[in-house]
Short mmCIF file of C-alpha atoms in Angstrom, two decimals:
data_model
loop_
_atom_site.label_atom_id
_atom_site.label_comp_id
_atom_site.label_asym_id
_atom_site.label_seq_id
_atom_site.Cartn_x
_atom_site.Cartn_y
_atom_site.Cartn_z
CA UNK A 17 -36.15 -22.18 -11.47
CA UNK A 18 -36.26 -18.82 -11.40
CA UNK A 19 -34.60 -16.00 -13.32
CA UNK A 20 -32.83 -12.86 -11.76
CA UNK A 21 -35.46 -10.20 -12.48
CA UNK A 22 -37.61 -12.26 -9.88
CA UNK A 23 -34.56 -11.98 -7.55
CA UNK A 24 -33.60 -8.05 -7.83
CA UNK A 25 -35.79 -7.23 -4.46
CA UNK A 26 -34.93 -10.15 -2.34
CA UNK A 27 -34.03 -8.44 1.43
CA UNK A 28 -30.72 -9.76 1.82
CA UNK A 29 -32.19 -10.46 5.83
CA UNK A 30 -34.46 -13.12 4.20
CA UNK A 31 -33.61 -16.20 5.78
CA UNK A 32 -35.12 -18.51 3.15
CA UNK A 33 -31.53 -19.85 1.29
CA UNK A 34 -31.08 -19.39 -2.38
CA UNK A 35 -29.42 -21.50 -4.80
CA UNK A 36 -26.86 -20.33 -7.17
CA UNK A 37 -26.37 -23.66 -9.72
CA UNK A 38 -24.41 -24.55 -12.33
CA UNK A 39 -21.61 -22.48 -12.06
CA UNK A 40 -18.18 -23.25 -12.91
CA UNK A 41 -14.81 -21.17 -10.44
CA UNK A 42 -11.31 -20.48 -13.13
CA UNK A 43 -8.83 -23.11 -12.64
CA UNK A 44 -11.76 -25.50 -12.10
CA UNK A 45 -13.80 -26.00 -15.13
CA UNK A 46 -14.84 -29.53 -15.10
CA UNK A 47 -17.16 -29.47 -12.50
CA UNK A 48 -19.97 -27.21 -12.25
CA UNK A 49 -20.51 -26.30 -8.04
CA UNK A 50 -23.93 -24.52 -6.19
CA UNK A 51 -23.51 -21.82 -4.06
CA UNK A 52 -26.12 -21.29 -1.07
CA UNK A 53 -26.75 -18.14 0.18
CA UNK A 54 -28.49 -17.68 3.26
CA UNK A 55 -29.34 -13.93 4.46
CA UNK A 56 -25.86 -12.15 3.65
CA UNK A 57 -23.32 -15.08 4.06
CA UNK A 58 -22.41 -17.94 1.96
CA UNK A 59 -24.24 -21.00 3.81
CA UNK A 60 -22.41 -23.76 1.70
CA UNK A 61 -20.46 -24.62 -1.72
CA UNK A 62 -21.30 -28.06 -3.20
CA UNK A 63 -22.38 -30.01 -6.50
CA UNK A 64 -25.73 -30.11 -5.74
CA UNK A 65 -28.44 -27.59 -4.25
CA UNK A 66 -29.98 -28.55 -0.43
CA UNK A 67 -33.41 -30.04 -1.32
CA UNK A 68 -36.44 -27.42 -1.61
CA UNK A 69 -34.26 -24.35 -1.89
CA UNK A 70 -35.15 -22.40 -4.53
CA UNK A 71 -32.64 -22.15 -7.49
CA UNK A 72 -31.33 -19.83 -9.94
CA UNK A 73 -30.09 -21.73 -12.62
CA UNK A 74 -26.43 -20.03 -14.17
CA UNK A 75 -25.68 -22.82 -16.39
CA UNK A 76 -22.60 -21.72 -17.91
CA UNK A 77 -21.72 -18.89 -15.81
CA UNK A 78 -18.07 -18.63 -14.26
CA UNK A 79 -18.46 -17.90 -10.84
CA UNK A 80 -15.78 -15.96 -8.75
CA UNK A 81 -15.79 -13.22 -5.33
CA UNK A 82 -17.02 -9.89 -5.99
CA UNK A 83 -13.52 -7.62 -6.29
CA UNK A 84 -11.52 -5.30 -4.73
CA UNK A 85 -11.08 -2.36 -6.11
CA UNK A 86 -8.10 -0.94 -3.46
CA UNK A 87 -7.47 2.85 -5.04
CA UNK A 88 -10.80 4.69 -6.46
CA UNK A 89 -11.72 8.07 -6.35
CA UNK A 90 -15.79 7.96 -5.85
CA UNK A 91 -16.27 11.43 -6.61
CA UNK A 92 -16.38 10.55 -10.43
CA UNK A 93 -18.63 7.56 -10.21
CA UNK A 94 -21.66 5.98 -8.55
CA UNK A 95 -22.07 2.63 -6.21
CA UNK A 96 -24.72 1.56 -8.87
CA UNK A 97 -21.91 1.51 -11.39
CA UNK A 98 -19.50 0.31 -9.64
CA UNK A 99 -21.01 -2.78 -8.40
CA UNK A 100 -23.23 -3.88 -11.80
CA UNK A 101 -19.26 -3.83 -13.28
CA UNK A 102 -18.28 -6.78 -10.66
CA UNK A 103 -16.99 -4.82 -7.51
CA UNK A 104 -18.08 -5.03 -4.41
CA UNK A 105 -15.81 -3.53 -2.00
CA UNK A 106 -13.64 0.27 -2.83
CA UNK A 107 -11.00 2.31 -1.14
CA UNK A 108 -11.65 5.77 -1.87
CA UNK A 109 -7.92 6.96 -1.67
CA UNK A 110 -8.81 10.80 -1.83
CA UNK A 111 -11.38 13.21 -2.11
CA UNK A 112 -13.66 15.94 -1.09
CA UNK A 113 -13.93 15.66 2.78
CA UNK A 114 -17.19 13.79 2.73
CA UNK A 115 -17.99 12.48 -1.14
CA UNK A 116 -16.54 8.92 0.02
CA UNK A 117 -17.76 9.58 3.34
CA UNK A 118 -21.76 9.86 2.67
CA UNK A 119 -21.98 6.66 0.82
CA UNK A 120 -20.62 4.63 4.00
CA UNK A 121 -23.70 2.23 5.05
CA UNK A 122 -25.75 3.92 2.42
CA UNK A 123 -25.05 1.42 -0.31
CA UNK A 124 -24.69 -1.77 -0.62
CA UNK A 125 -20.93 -1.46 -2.09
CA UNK A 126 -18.12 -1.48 0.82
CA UNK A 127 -16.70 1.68 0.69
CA UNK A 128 -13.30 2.50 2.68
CA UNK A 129 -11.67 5.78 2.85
CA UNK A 130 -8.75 7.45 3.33
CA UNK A 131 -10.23 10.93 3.80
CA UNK A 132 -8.47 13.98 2.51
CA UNK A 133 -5.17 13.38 0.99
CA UNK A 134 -2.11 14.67 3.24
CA UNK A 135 0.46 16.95 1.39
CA UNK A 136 3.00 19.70 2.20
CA UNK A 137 1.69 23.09 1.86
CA UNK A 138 1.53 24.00 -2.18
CA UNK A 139 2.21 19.95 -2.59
CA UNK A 140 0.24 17.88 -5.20
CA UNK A 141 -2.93 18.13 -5.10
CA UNK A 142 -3.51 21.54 -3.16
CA UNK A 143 -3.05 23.78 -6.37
CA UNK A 144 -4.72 21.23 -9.14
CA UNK A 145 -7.57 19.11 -8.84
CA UNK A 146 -7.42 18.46 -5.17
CA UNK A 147 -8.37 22.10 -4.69
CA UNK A 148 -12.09 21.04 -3.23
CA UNK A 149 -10.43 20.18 0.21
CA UNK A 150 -9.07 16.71 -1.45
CA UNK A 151 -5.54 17.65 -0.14
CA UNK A 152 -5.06 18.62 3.34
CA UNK A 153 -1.69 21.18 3.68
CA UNK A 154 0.25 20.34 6.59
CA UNK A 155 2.71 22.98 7.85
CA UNK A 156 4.82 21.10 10.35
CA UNK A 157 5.33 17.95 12.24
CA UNK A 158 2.71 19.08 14.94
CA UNK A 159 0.41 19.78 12.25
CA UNK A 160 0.95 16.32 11.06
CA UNK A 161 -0.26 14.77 13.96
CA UNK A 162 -3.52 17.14 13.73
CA UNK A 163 -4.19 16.02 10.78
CA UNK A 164 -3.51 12.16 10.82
CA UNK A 165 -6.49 12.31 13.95
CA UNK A 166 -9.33 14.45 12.09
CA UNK A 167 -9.03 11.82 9.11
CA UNK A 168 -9.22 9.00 11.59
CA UNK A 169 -12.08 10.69 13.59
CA UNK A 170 -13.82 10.91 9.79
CA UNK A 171 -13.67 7.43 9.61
CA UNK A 172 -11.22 6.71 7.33
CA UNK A 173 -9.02 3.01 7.80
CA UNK A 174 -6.08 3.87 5.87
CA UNK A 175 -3.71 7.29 5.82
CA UNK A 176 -2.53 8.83 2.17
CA UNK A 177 0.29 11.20 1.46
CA UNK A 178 1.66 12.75 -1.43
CA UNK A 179 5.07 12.54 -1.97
CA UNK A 180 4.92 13.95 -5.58
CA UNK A 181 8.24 16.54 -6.67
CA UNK A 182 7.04 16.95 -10.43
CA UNK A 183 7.44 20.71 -11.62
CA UNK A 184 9.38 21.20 -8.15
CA UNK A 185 6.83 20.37 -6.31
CA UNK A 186 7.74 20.04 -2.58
CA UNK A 187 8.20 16.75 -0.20
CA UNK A 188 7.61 16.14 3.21
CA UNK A 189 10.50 16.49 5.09
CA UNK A 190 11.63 13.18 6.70
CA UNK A 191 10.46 14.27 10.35
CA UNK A 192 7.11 15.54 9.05
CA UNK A 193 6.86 11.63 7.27
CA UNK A 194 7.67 10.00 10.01
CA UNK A 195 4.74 11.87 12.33
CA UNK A 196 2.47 10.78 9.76
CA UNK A 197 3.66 7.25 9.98
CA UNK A 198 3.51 6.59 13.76
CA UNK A 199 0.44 8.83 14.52
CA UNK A 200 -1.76 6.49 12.03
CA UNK A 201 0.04 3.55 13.29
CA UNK A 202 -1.03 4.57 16.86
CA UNK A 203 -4.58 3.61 15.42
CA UNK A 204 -3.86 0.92 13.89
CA UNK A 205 -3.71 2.40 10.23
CA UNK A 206 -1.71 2.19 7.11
CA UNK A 207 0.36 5.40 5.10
CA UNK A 208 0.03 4.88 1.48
CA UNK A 209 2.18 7.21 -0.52
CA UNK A 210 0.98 8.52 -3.98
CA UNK A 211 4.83 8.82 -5.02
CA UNK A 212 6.93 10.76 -8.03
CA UNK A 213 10.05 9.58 -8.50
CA UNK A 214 12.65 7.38 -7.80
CA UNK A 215 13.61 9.95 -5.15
CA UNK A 216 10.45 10.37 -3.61
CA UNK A 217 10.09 6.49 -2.63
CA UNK A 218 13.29 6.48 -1.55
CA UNK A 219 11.70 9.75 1.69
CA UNK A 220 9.00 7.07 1.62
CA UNK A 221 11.01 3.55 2.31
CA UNK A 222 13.07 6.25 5.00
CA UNK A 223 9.93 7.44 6.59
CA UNK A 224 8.25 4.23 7.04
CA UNK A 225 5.44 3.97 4.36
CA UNK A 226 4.67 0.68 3.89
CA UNK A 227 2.25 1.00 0.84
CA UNK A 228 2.74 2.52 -2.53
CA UNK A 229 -1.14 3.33 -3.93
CA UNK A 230 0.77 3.79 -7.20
CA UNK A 231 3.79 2.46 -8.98
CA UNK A 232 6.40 5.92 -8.83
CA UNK A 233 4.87 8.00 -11.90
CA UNK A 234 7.99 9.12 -13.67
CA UNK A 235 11.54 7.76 -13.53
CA UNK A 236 11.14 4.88 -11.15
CA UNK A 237 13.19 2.22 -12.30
CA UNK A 238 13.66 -1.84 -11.90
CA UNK A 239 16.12 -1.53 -9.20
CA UNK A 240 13.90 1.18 -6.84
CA UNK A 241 11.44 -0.94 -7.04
CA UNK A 242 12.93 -3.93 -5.93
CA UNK A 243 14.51 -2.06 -2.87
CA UNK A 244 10.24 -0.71 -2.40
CA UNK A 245 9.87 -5.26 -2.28
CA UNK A 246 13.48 -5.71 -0.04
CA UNK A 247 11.01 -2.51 2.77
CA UNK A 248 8.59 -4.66 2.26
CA UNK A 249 6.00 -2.68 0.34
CA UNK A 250 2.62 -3.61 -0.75
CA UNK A 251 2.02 -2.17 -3.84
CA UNK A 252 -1.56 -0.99 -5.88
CA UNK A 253 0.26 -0.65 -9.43
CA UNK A 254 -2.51 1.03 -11.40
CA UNK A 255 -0.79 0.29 -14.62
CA UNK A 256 -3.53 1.21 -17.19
CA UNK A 257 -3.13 5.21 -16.18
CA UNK A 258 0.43 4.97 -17.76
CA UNK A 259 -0.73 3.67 -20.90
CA UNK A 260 1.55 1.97 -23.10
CA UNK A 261 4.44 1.90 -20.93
CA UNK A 262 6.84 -0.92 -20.74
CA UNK A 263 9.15 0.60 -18.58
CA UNK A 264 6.06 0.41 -15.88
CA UNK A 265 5.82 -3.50 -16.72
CA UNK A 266 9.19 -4.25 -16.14
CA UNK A 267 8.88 -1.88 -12.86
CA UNK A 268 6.22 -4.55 -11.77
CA UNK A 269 7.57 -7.56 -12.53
CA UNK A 270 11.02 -6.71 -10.76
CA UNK A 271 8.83 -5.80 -7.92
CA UNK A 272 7.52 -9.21 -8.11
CA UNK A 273 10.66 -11.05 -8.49
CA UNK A 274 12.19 -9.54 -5.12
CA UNK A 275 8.66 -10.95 -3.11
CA UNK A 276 6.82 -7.63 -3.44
CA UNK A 277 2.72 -7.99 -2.89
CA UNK A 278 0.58 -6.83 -5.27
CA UNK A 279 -3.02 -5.13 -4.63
CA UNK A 280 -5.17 -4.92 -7.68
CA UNK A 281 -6.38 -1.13 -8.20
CA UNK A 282 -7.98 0.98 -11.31
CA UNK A 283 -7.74 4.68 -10.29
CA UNK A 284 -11.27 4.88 -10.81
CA UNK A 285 -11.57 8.62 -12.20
CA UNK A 286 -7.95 8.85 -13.56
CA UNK A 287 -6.70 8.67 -16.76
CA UNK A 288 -10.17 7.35 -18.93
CA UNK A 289 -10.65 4.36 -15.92
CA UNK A 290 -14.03 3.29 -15.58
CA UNK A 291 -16.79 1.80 -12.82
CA UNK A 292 -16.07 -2.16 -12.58
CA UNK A 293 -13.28 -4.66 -13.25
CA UNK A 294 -11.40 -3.29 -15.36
CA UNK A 295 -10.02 -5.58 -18.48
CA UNK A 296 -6.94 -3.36 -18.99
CA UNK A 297 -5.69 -3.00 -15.51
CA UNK A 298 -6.09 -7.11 -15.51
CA UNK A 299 -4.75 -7.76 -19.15
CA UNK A 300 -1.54 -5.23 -18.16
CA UNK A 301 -0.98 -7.10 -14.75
CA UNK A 302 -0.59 -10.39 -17.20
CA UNK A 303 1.77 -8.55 -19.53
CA UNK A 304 4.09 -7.61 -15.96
CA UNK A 305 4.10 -11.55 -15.69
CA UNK A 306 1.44 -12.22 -13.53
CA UNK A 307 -0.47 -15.18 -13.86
CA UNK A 308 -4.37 -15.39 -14.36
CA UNK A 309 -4.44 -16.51 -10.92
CA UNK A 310 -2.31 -14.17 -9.04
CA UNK A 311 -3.99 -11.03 -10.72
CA UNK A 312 -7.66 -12.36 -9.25
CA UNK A 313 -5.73 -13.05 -5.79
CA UNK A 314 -4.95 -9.73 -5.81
CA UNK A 315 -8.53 -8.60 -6.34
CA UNK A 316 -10.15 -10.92 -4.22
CA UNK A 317 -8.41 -13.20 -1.15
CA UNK A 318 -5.35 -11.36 -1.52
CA UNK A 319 -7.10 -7.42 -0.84
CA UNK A 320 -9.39 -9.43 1.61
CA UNK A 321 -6.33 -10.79 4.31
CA UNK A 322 -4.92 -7.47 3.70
CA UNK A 323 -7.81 -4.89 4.69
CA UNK A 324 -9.58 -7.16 6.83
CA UNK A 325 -12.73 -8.23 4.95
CA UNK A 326 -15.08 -10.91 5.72
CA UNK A 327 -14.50 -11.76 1.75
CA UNK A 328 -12.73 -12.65 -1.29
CA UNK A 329 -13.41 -16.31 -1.26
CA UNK A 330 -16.13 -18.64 -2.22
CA UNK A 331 -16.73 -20.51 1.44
CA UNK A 332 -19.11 -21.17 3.69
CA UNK A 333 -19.75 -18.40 6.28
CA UNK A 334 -17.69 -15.38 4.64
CA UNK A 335 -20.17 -12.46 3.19
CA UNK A 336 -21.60 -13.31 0.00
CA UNK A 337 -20.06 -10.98 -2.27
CA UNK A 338 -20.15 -13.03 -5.47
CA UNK A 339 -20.08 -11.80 -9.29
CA UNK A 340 -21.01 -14.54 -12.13
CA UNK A 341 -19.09 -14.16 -15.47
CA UNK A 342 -19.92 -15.01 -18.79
CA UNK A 343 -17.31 -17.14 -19.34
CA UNK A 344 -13.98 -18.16 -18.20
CA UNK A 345 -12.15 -15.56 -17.05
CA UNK A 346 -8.77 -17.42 -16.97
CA UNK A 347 -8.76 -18.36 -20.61
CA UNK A 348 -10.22 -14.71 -21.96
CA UNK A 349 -9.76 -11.65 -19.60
CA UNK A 350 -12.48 -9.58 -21.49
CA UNK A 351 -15.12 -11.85 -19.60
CA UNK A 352 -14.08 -10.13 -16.71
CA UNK A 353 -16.37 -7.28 -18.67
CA UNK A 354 -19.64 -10.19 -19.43
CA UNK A 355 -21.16 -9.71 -15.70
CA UNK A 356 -24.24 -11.67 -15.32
CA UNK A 357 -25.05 -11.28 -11.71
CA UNK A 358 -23.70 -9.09 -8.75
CA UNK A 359 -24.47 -10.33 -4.89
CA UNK A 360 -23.06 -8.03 -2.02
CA UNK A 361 -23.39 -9.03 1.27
CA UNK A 362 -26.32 -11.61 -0.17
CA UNK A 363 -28.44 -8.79 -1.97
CA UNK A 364 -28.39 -8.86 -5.93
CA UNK A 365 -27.03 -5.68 -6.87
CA UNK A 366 -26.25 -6.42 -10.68
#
C-alpha cells in the first residue's frame, strides 16, 4: 500500500495502473468497489484490484466523479483551489477578456468559457464590476453578430447575455436577442441569460434563450418559472447568492415540477461563494425538494451529457476525474466539504 503523498507526482501519461480500494459510491454503501486508473481514464470498476497493481488503500472513503461547477467567475479564485475543494471541470460565465482564457490547457482543472458577457450599451455589467472589459456593449443587431463571433473565435463554448432591468437598466431589444441566439447557434453554441425579473425572462423565453445561468434575481415567481420549464429551459439556480430566500426555493421546485433541468452552479466569486463543492448551494438544492441524488446528477452525469464531457460517471473508459469523500455524502451533505483525494484526468490534484 501506499499513501497519497507518494502519489502527488505520478505523470498522469504513466501507463502503470493504479488502484483506488476500498471505497464505497452514495446509494451503495454495502459494498466497498476498486477503481483502476490507467494513464488519464478509468480502466475498470470492480470489488477487487487486478493482481500486482499497486494500491492506495481509501478504506472508508465515499467515492464519487469530480463536479461540475457550470457558472464560476475565475477571476476571484485559483485552479489549485478549486480542484483540492472536489471540482474538476468550471464554466467561467464572465470575465476579463482573457482571465478564464489563460488557464485553458494550463491546469489540470477543465475550464470552459463564455468570454465577455454580452449586454446593451450602459446594461449590467458595463457601469459596475464588469467595467474591466467583462461586459461587451452591443449597439445594434449587426453589432450583435460581431460580437457573438470574436467570443467564439476566443474560444469560448457557450454565449452569455444580460438581460438585467434593475435601477432601469436597459434590455436587449427582441431583434438584437434573437441575433445573439442564431449567430451562436450557427456554431453550435448555447445563450445563457443572467436575467432580472419576471419580465426579463419572459424577452428571454421570446428570443430563444434556452438557459437561465441564474434563477430571475428579483420578482420571479412560481408561475414564470414554470413557463422558463414549459420553453424548455435548463436552469443553473445558484441559490446560496440569495441567501435565506424561500421565495427562490419554491421558484425551484415549481421549476422542477413542470420537467425543468437543473445544472448545479456556485457563482464562484459572488455573494461570499467559495473554491469547491459548495455545502450550501447542495444543502439549498435539498430544501427546493431535490433529492440527494438528483443534486449530485446535476453536478456530475447530468452537467456531463449536457456540455459534452468525457465525465461525470464512475466507468470504465470515461476520464478519471474522481474526488474521495470522507464519508457519505447522501446521509450528511457537509462531507461534500471532507475531500480526501482529487484525480483529474488521472493526475492527483488534491
Amino acid at each position: 500500500m501506499i499513501d497519497v503523498e507518494q502519489l502527488e507526482d505520478r505523470d498522469p501519461m504513466d501507463m502503470e495502473p493504479l488502484a483506488i480500494t476500498g471505497v464505497r459510491q452514495p446509494g451503495s454503501p454495502d459494498q466497498p468497489i476498486t477503481v483502476t486508473v490507467l494513464g488519464r481514464r478509468i480502466h475498470g470498476v470492480g470489488e477487487q484490484p487486478p493482481d500486482g497493481v499497486r494500491t492506495l488503500d481509501l478504506d472508508g472513503g465515499w467515492i464519487v466523479p469530480g463536479f461540475v461547477d457550470s457558472h464560476v467567475h475565475m477571476q476571484f479564485s485559483t485552479p489549485a483551489e478549486v480542484l483540492a475543494g472536489g471540482v474538476t471541470t468550471v464554466r467561467d460565465l464572465g470575465g476579463p477578456p482573457t482571465a478564464a482564457q489563460s488557464l485553458i490547457g494550463t491546469t489540470p482543472l477543465k475550464v470552459l468559457i463564455a468570454g465577455r458577457i454580452l449586454t446593451p450599451i450602459g446594461g449590467y455589467p458595463s457601469r459596475s464590476w464588469g467595467d474591466d472589459g467583462t461586459a461587451r456593449e452591443i449597439a445594434s443587431a449587426e453589432d450583435a453578430v460581431s460580437a457573438v463571433r470574436e467570443q467564439t473565435g476566443s474560444g469560448a463554448t457557450v454565449i452569455k447575455v444580460a438581460l438585467e432591468d434593475s435601477e432601469g437598466r436597459p434590455l436587449f431589444d427582441l431583434e438584437t436577442l434573437q441575433a445573439i441566439v442564431a449567430t451562436a447557434r450557427e456554431s453550435g453554441l448555447r445563450t445563457t441569460a443572467h436575467c432580472g425579473s419576471a419580465a426579463a425572462l419572459e424577452r428571454a423565453i421570446e428570443g430563444g434563450v434556452r438557459e437561465l445561468c441564474h434563477l430571475p434575481l428579483h420578482d420571479v415567481t412560481p408561475t414564470e418559472m414554470q413557463a422558463a420549464a414549459a420553453a424548455a429551459m435548463v436552469l443553473v439556480p445558484t441559490l446560496e447568492i440569495r441567501g435565506d430566500d424561500p421565495s427562490a426555493l419554491e421558484a425551484l421546485a415549481a421549476f422542477r415540477e413542470a420537467g425543468g433541468e437543473v445544472l448545479y452552479g456556485s457563482d464562484l466569486g459572488n455573494g461570499g461563494t467559495a473554491p469547491g463543492i459548495e455545502v450550501t448551494e447542495v444543502r439549498a438544492m435539498l430544501a427546493a425538494g431535490m433529492t440527494p441524488e438528483e443534486v449530485l446528477r446535476s453536478a456530475t452525469s447530468d452537467a456531463a451529457a449536457y456540455l459534452s464531457l468525457d465525465t461525470g460517471v464512475i466507468a470504465e473508459g470515461l476520464l478519471a476525474d474522481l474526488v474521495v469523500l470522507g464519508g457519505d455524502p447522501f446521509e450528511d451533505p457537509s462531507r461534500y466539504d471532507d475531500v480526501r483525494l482529487v484525480l483529474a484526468s488521472g493526475e492527483i490534484v488534491g
